[in-house]
Amino acid sequence: MSRFSSRLLALLLLATAVRAQVEFSGILVMPGKTLFALTDTATTKTDWVTLKGSFAGFVVANYDPSTDTLTLMRNGTAPRVRLKDDAKVQSLRFELTGSITFGTGEKVEIERATLLFDQENVFPLKDGIIYRITPTRRPDGTLMYRIVIEQRIAENRIDRLSAPNVITLPNQPFSIRVGEFAFSFTPKSP
């Protein structure tokens, strides 16, 4: 085997190993800011990173929204990973758009957020505020969204600001106001 063939084989094996290690598992698009959820499949650790941000030794070099594909860079290699598609198993993934309003009147627009059914989906918003949402299909065909809004006060202290449950018909918009927080979302049809 030539030296060139050996290097090509090594690069192909590395690219395959990268795809097995880093999974593009979610996206959160807000005006002026896009976050990508990357999961290390070996440790199951997930972090939200921005374009040019780093995760597990990789730098998010590029995002192609037309194919939902990220290009990651590490050691001169540029593997591409597509947004995890669980749609093959009864549409496990779906998307929401909407807004969250804080007590100060400040509003965060959510242009696109990917969610997985029956799993807690965690979105970092601003100033240590974390939005957790778990969508579940109910036996009667409705959907229940368990929602928790938390704020990190200190490294070892997180305050729960609200924890409502919302039940809706499939693909129907929903909104609620809890204390200082209000949110309104519209699911995109799977």
PDB file of C-alpha atoms in Angstrom:
ATOM      1  CA  MET A   1       0.000   0.000   0.000  1.00  0.00           C
ATOM      2  CA  SER A   2       1.407   3.405  -0.969  1.00  0.00           C
ATOM      3  CA  ARG A   3       1.986   6.169   1.525  1.00  0.00           C
ATOM      4  CA  PHE A   4      -0.803   8.215  -0.116  1.00  0.00           C
ATOM      5  CA  SER A   5      -3.269   5.299   0.158  1.00  0.00           C
ATOM      6  CA  SER A   6      -2.332   4.781   3.802  1.00  0.00           C
ATOM      7  CA  ARG A   7      -2.970   8.453   4.607  1.00  0.00           C
ATOM      8  CA  LEU A   8      -6.248   8.453   2.702  1.00  0.00           C
ATOM      9  CA  LEU A   9      -7.399   5.345   4.578  1.00  0.00           C
ATOM     10  CA  ALA A  10      -6.390   6.939   7.906  1.00  0.00           C
ATOM     11  CA  LEU A  11      -8.366  10.103   7.076  1.00  0.00           C
ATOM     12  CA  LEU A  12     -11.440   8.064   6.103  1.00  0.00           C
ATOM     13  CA  LEU A  13     -11.234   6.075   9.338  1.00  0.00           C
ATOM     14  CA  LEU A  14     -10.852   9.306  11.326  1.00  0.00           C
ATOM     15  CA  ALA A  15     -13.874  10.842   9.601  1.00  0.00           C
ATOM     16  CA  THR A  16     -15.926   7.724  10.403  1.00  0.00           C
ATOM     17  CA  ALA A  17     -14.783   7.825  14.043  1.00  0.00           C
ATOM     18  CA  VAL A  18     -15.740  11.525  14.266  1.00  0.00           C
ATOM     19  CA  ARG A  19     -19.289  10.793  13.102  1.00  0.00           C
ATOM     20  CA  ALA A  20     -19.566   8.097  15.768  1.00  0.00           C
ATOM     21  CA  GLN A  21     -18.320  10.470  18.479  1.00  0.00           C
ATOM     22  CA  VAL A  22     -20.076  13.798  17.834  1.00  0.00           C
ATOM     23  CA  GLU A  23     -23.769  14.037  17.050  1.00  0.00           C
ATOM     24  CA  PHE A  24     -25.573  17.220  15.945  1.00  0.00           C
ATOM     25  CA  SER A  25     -28.649  16.784  18.142  1.00  0.00           C
ATOM     26  CA  GLY A  26     -30.467  20.132  18.157  1.00  0.00           C
ATOM     27  CA  ILE A  27     -30.663  23.717  17.000  1.00  0.00           C
ATOM     28  CA  LEU A  28     -31.996  26.919  18.576  1.00  0.00           C
ATOM     29  CA  VAL A  29     -32.281  29.954  16.279  1.00  0.00           C
ATOM     30  CA  MET A  30     -32.907  33.397  17.761  1.00  0.00           C
ATOM     31  CA  PRO A  31     -32.399  36.781  16.096  1.00  0.00           C
ATOM     32  CA  GLY A  32     -28.658  37.364  15.927  1.00  0.00           C
ATOM     33  CA  LYS A  33     -27.773  34.082  17.625  1.00  0.00           C
ATOM     34  CA  THR A  34     -27.847  30.420  16.644  1.00  0.00           C
ATOM     35  CA  LEU A  35     -26.935  27.630  19.056  1.00  0.00           C
ATOM     36  CA  PHE A  36     -26.127  24.058  18.058  1.00  0.00           C
ATOM     37  CA  ALA A  37     -26.547  21.117  20.452  1.00  0.00           C
ATOM     38  CA  LEU A  38     -23.620  18.733  20.071  1.00  0.00           C
ATOM     39  CA  THR A  39     -23.537  15.395  21.870  1.00  0.00           C
ATOM     40  CA  ASP A  40     -20.497  13.239  22.587  1.00  0.00           C
ATOM     41  CA  THR A  41     -21.934   9.770  21.975  1.00  0.00           C
ATOM     42  CA  ALA A  42     -19.287   8.110  24.151  1.00  0.00           C
ATOM     43  CA  THR A  43     -20.088  10.194  27.256  1.00  0.00           C
ATOM     44  CA  THR A  44     -23.638  11.359  26.305  1.00  0.00           C
ATOM     45  CA  LYS A  45     -22.579  14.904  27.304  1.00  0.00           C
ATOM     46  CA  THR A  46     -24.411  17.609  25.343  1.00  0.00           C
ATOM     47  CA  ASP A  47     -23.375  21.260  25.090  1.00  0.00           C
ATOM     48  CA  TRP A  48     -24.854  24.173  23.177  1.00  0.00           C
ATOM     49  CA  VAL A  49     -22.243  25.977  21.069  1.00  0.00           C
ATOM     50  CA  THR A  50     -22.230  28.846  18.605  1.00  0.00           C
ATOM     51  CA  LEU A  51     -20.634  29.036  15.193  1.00  0.00           C
ATOM     52  CA  LYS A  52     -16.831  29.092  15.740  1.00  0.00           C
ATOM     53  CA  GLY A  53     -17.444  27.607  19.214  1.00  0.00           C
ATOM     54  CA  SER A  54     -15.701  24.434  20.330  1.00  0.00           C
ATOM     55  CA  PHE A  55     -16.853  21.041  21.579  1.00  0.00           C
ATOM     56  CA  ALA A  56     -14.842  17.887  22.324  1.00  0.00           C
ATOM     57  CA  GLY A  57     -11.794  19.276  20.531  1.00  0.00           C
ATOM     58  CA  PHE A  58     -13.769  20.318  17.439  1.00  0.00           C
ATOM     59  CA  VAL A  59     -14.551  23.839  16.239  1.00  0.00           C
ATOM     60  CA  VAL A  60     -17.903  24.487  14.555  1.00  0.00           C
ATOM     61  CA  ALA A  61     -16.564  25.905  11.292  1.00  0.00           C
ATOM     62  CA  ASN A  62     -19.719  26.192   9.182  1.00  0.00           C
ATOM     63  CA  TYR A  63     -23.465  25.601   9.196  1.00  0.00           C
ATOM     64  CA  ASP A  64     -25.491  24.893   6.056  1.00  0.00           C
ATOM     65  CA  PRO A  65     -29.159  25.588   6.909  1.00  0.00           C
ATOM     66  CA  SER A  66     -30.412  24.121   3.615  1.00  0.00           C
ATOM     67  CA  THR A  67     -29.169  20.652   4.640  1.00  0.00           C
ATOM     68  CA  ASP A  68     -28.981  21.141   8.441  1.00  0.00           C
ATOM     69  CA  THR A  69     -25.306  20.177   8.291  1.00  0.00           C
ATOM     70  CA  LEU A  70     -22.408  21.358  10.447  1.00  0.00           C
ATOM     71  CA  THR A  71     -18.781  21.275   9.369  1.00  0.00           C
ATOM     72  CA  LEU A  72     -16.485  20.552  12.310  1.00  0.00           C
ATOM     73  CA  MET A  73     -12.723  21.172  12.269  1.00  0.00           C
ATOM     74  CA  ARG A  74     -10.035  19.309  14.179  1.00  0.00           C
ATOM     75  CA  ASN A  75      -6.428  18.559  13.291  1.00  0.00           C
ATOM     76  CA  GLY A  76      -6.878  19.625   9.673  1.00  0.00           C
ATOM     77  CA  THR A  77      -9.928  17.423   9.074  1.00  0.00           C
ATOM     78  CA  ALA A  78     -13.373  18.810   8.301  1.00  0.00           C
ATOM     79  CA  PRO A  79     -16.057  16.170   8.886  1.00  0.00           C
ATOM     80  CA  ARG A  80     -19.669  17.120   8.243  1.00  0.00           C
ATOM     81  CA  VAL A  81     -22.474  16.035  10.578  1.00  0.00           C
ATOM     82  CA  ARG A  82     -26.186  16.354   9.845  1.00  0.00           C
ATOM     83  CA  LEU A  83     -28.864  17.221  12.369  1.00  0.00           C
ATOM     84  CA  LYS A  84     -29.913  13.967  14.000  1.00  0.00           C
ATOM     85  CA  ASP A  85     -33.083  12.787  12.308  1.00  0.00           C
ATOM     86  CA  ASP A  86     -35.263  10.645  14.523  1.00  0.00           C
ATOM     87  CA  ALA A  87     -38.203  11.119  12.180  1.00  0.00           C
ATOM     88  CA  LYS A  88     -37.806   7.553  10.986  1.00  0.00           C
ATOM     89  CA  VAL A  89     -39.231   6.370  14.314  1.00  0.00           C
ATOM     90  CA  GLN A  90     -42.734   7.892  14.529  1.00  0.00           C
ATOM     91  CA  SER A  91     -41.603  11.513  14.111  1.00  0.00           C
ATOM     92  CA  LEU A  92     -39.711  11.797  17.366  1.00  0.00           C
ATOM     93  CA  ARG A  93     -38.278  15.198  16.397  1.00  0.00           C
ATOM     94  CA  PHE A  94     -40.316  18.309  15.654  1.00  0.00           C
ATOM     95  CA  GLU A  95     -39.830  22.069  15.665  1.00  0.00           C
ATOM     96  CA  LEU A  96     -41.332  25.098  17.381  1.00  0.00           C
ATOM     97  CA  THR A  97     -41.238  28.814  16.725  1.00  0.00           C
ATOM     98  CA  GLY A  98     -42.384  31.491  19.141  1.00  0.00           C
ATOM     99  CA  SER A  99     -41.333  33.882  21.872  1.00  0.00           C
ATOM    100  CA  ILE A 100     -40.606  34.122  25.570  1.00  0.00           C
ATOM    101  CA  THR A 101     -41.314  37.361  27.458  1.00  0.00           C
ATOM    102  CA  PHE A 102     -39.617  38.207  30.747  1.00  0.00           C
ATOM    103  CA  GLY A 103     -41.005  40.377  33.560  1.00  0.00           C
ATOM    104  CA  THR A 104     -38.955  43.350  32.398  1.00  0.00           C
ATOM    105  CA  GLY A 105     -40.871  43.290  29.111  1.00  0.00           C
ATOM    106  CA  GLU A 106     -37.848  41.882  27.309  1.00  0.00           C
ATOM    107  CA  LYS A 107     -38.800  39.402  24.616  1.00  0.00           C
ATOM    108  CA  VAL A 108     -36.699  36.580  23.169  1.00  0.00           C
ATOM    109  CA  GLU A 109     -37.866  35.461  19.726  1.00  0.00           C
ATOM    110  CA  ILE A 110     -37.360  31.803  18.908  1.00  0.00           C
ATOM    111  CA  GLU A 111     -37.126  31.415  15.129  1.00  0.00           C
ATOM    112  CA  ARG A 112     -36.504  27.661  15.296  1.00  0.00           C
ATOM    113  CA  ALA A 113     -36.086  25.141  18.103  1.00  0.00           C
ATOM    114  CA  THR A 114     -35.818  21.387  17.589  1.00  0.00           C
ATOM    115  CA  LEU A 115     -37.464  19.145  20.184  1.00  0.00           C
ATOM    116  CA  LEU A 116     -37.509  15.418  20.820  1.00  0.00           C
ATOM    117  CA  PHE A 117     -40.667  13.772  22.151  1.00  0.00           C
ATOM    118  CA  ASP A 118     -40.444  12.106  25.572  1.00  0.00           C
ATOM    119  CA  GLN A 119     -37.102  13.750  26.319  1.00  0.00           C
ATOM    120  CA  GLU A 120     -36.227  16.869  28.230  1.00  0.00           C
ATOM    121  CA  ASN A 121     -35.013  19.500  25.772  1.00  0.00           C
ATOM    122  CA  VAL A 122     -32.810  22.127  27.416  1.00  0.00           C
ATOM    123  CA  PHE A 123     -32.283  25.578  25.880  1.00  0.00           C
ATOM    124  CA  PRO A 124     -29.950  28.209  27.368  1.00  0.00           C
ATOM    125  CA  LEU A 125     -31.565  31.621  26.837  1.00  0.00           C
ATOM    126  CA  LYS A 126     -29.846  34.586  28.510  1.00  0.00           C
ATOM    127  CA  ASP A 127     -28.321  35.692  31.792  1.00  0.00           C
ATOM    128  CA  GLY A 128     -28.228  32.130  33.129  1.00  0.00           C
ATOM    129  CA  ILE A 129     -31.911  31.485  32.314  1.00  0.00           C
ATOM    130  CA  ILE A 130     -32.557  27.935  31.141  1.00  0.00           C
ATOM    131  CA  TYR A 131     -35.768  26.775  29.457  1.00  0.00           C
ATOM    132  CA  ARG A 132     -36.564  23.056  29.814  1.00  0.00           C
ATOM    133  CA  ILE A 133     -39.412  21.530  27.828  1.00  0.00           C
ATOM    134  CA  THR A 134     -40.519  17.888  27.605  1.00  0.00           C
ATOM    135  CA  PRO A 135     -43.220  17.160  24.994  1.00  0.00           C
ATOM    136  CA  THR A 136     -45.216  13.931  25.414  1.00  0.00           C
ATOM    137  CA  ARG A 137     -47.955  12.381  23.304  1.00  0.00           C
ATOM    138  CA  ARG A 138     -50.924  11.411  25.463  1.00  0.00           C
ATOM    139  CA  PRO A 139     -53.204   8.383  24.828  1.00  0.00           C
ATOM    140  CA  ASP A 140     -56.098  10.678  23.825  1.00  0.00           C
ATOM    141  CA  GLY A 141     -53.996  12.210  21.009  1.00  0.00           C
ATOM    142  CA  THR A 142     -53.253  15.496  22.753  1.00  0.00           C
ATOM    143  CA  LEU A 143     -49.767  16.715  23.576  1.00  0.00           C
ATOM    144  CA  MET A 144     -48.503  17.651  27.023  1.00  0.00           C
ATOM    145  CA  TYR A 145     -45.571  20.013  27.407  1.00  0.00           C
ATOM    146  CA  ARG A 146     -43.817  19.947  30.791  1.00  0.00           C
ATOM    147  CA  ILE A 147     -41.998  23.247  31.078  1.00  0.00           C
ATOM    148  CA  VAL A 148     -39.474  24.416  33.657  1.00  0.00           C
ATOM    149  CA  ILE A 149     -37.797  27.807  33.604  1.00  0.00           C
ATOM    150  CA  GLU A 150     -34.718  28.088  35.809  1.00  0.00           C
ATOM    151  CA  GLN A 151     -32.089  30.700  36.503  1.00  0.00           C
ATOM    152  CA  ARG A 152     -28.544  29.990  37.576  1.00  0.00           C
ATOM    153  CA  ILE A 153     -27.919  32.310  40.532  1.00  0.00           C
ATOM    154  CA  ALA A 154     -24.465  30.993  41.390  1.00  0.00           C
ATOM    155  CA  GLU A 155     -22.263  28.088  40.303  1.00  0.00           C
ATOM    156  CA  ASN A 156     -23.953  25.798  42.827  1.00  0.00           C
ATOM    157  CA  ARG A 157     -27.435  27.385  42.966  1.00  0.00           C
ATOM    158  CA  ILE A 158     -30.280  27.258  40.456  1.00  0.00           C
ATOM    159  CA  ASP A 159     -33.687  28.791  41.213  1.00  0.00           C
ATOM    160  CA  ARG A 160     -36.824  27.367  39.613  1.00  0.00           C
ATOM    161  CA  LEU A 161     -38.810  30.334  38.318  1.00  0.00           C
ATOM    162  CA  SER A 162     -41.833  28.422  37.015  1.00  0.00           C
ATOM    163  CA  ALA A 163     -42.957  24.887  36.162  1.00  0.00           C
ATOM    164  CA  PRO A 164     -46.248  24.776  34.232  1.00  0.00           C
ATOM    165  CA  ASN A 165     -47.683  21.902  32.200  1.00  0.00           C
ATOM    166  CA  VAL A 166     -49.567  22.733  28.996  1.00  0.00           C
ATOM    167  CA  ILE A 167     -51.912  20.353  27.154  1.00  0.00           C
ATOM    168  CA  THR A 168     -52.753  21.081  23.500  1.00  0.00           C
ATOM    169  CA  LEU A 169     -54.077  19.493  20.363  1.00  0.00           C
ATOM    170  CA  PRO A 170     -51.340  18.363  17.918  1.00  0.00           C
ATOM    171  CA  ASN A 171     -49.858  21.113  15.716  1.00  0.00           C
ATOM    172  CA  GLN A 172     -51.783  23.835  17.580  1.00  0.00           C
ATOM    173  CA  PRO A 173     -50.182  27.010  18.967  1.00  0.00           C
ATOM    174  CA  PHE A 174     -50.078  27.420  22.731  1.00  0.00           C
ATOM    175  CA  SER A 175     -49.256  30.215  25.139  1.00  0.00           C
ATOM    176  CA  ILE A 176     -49.270  30.805  28.860  1.00  0.00           C
ATOM    177  CA  ARG A 177     -48.310  33.435  31.398  1.00  0.00           C
ATOM    178  CA  VAL A 178     -46.768  32.371  34.712  1.00  0.00           C
ATOM    179  CA  GLY A 179     -45.797  35.176  37.048  1.00  0.00           C
ATOM    180  CA  GLU A 180     -43.252  37.346  35.265  1.00  0.00           C
ATOM    181  CA  PHE A 181     -42.897  34.973  32.315  1.00  0.00           C
ATOM    182  CA  ALA A 182     -45.044  34.532  29.249  1.00  0.00           C
ATOM    183  CA  PHE A 183     -44.394  32.288  26.304  1.00  0.00           C
ATOM    184  CA  SER A 184     -46.118  31.514  23.068  1.00  0.00           C
ATOM    185  CA  PHE A 185     -45.169  28.746  20.620  1.00  0.00           C
ATOM    186  CA  THR A 186     -46.381  27.352  17.328  1.00  0.00           C
ATOM    187  CA  PRO A 187     -45.352  23.793  16.398  1.00  0.00           C
ATOM    188  CA  LYS A 188     -44.360  23.137  12.804  1.00  0.00           C
ATOM    189  CA  SER A 189     -46.117  20.138  11.303  1.00  0.00           C
ATOM    190  CA  PRO A 190     -43.870  17.036  11.255  1.00  0.00           C
TER     191      PRO A 190
END
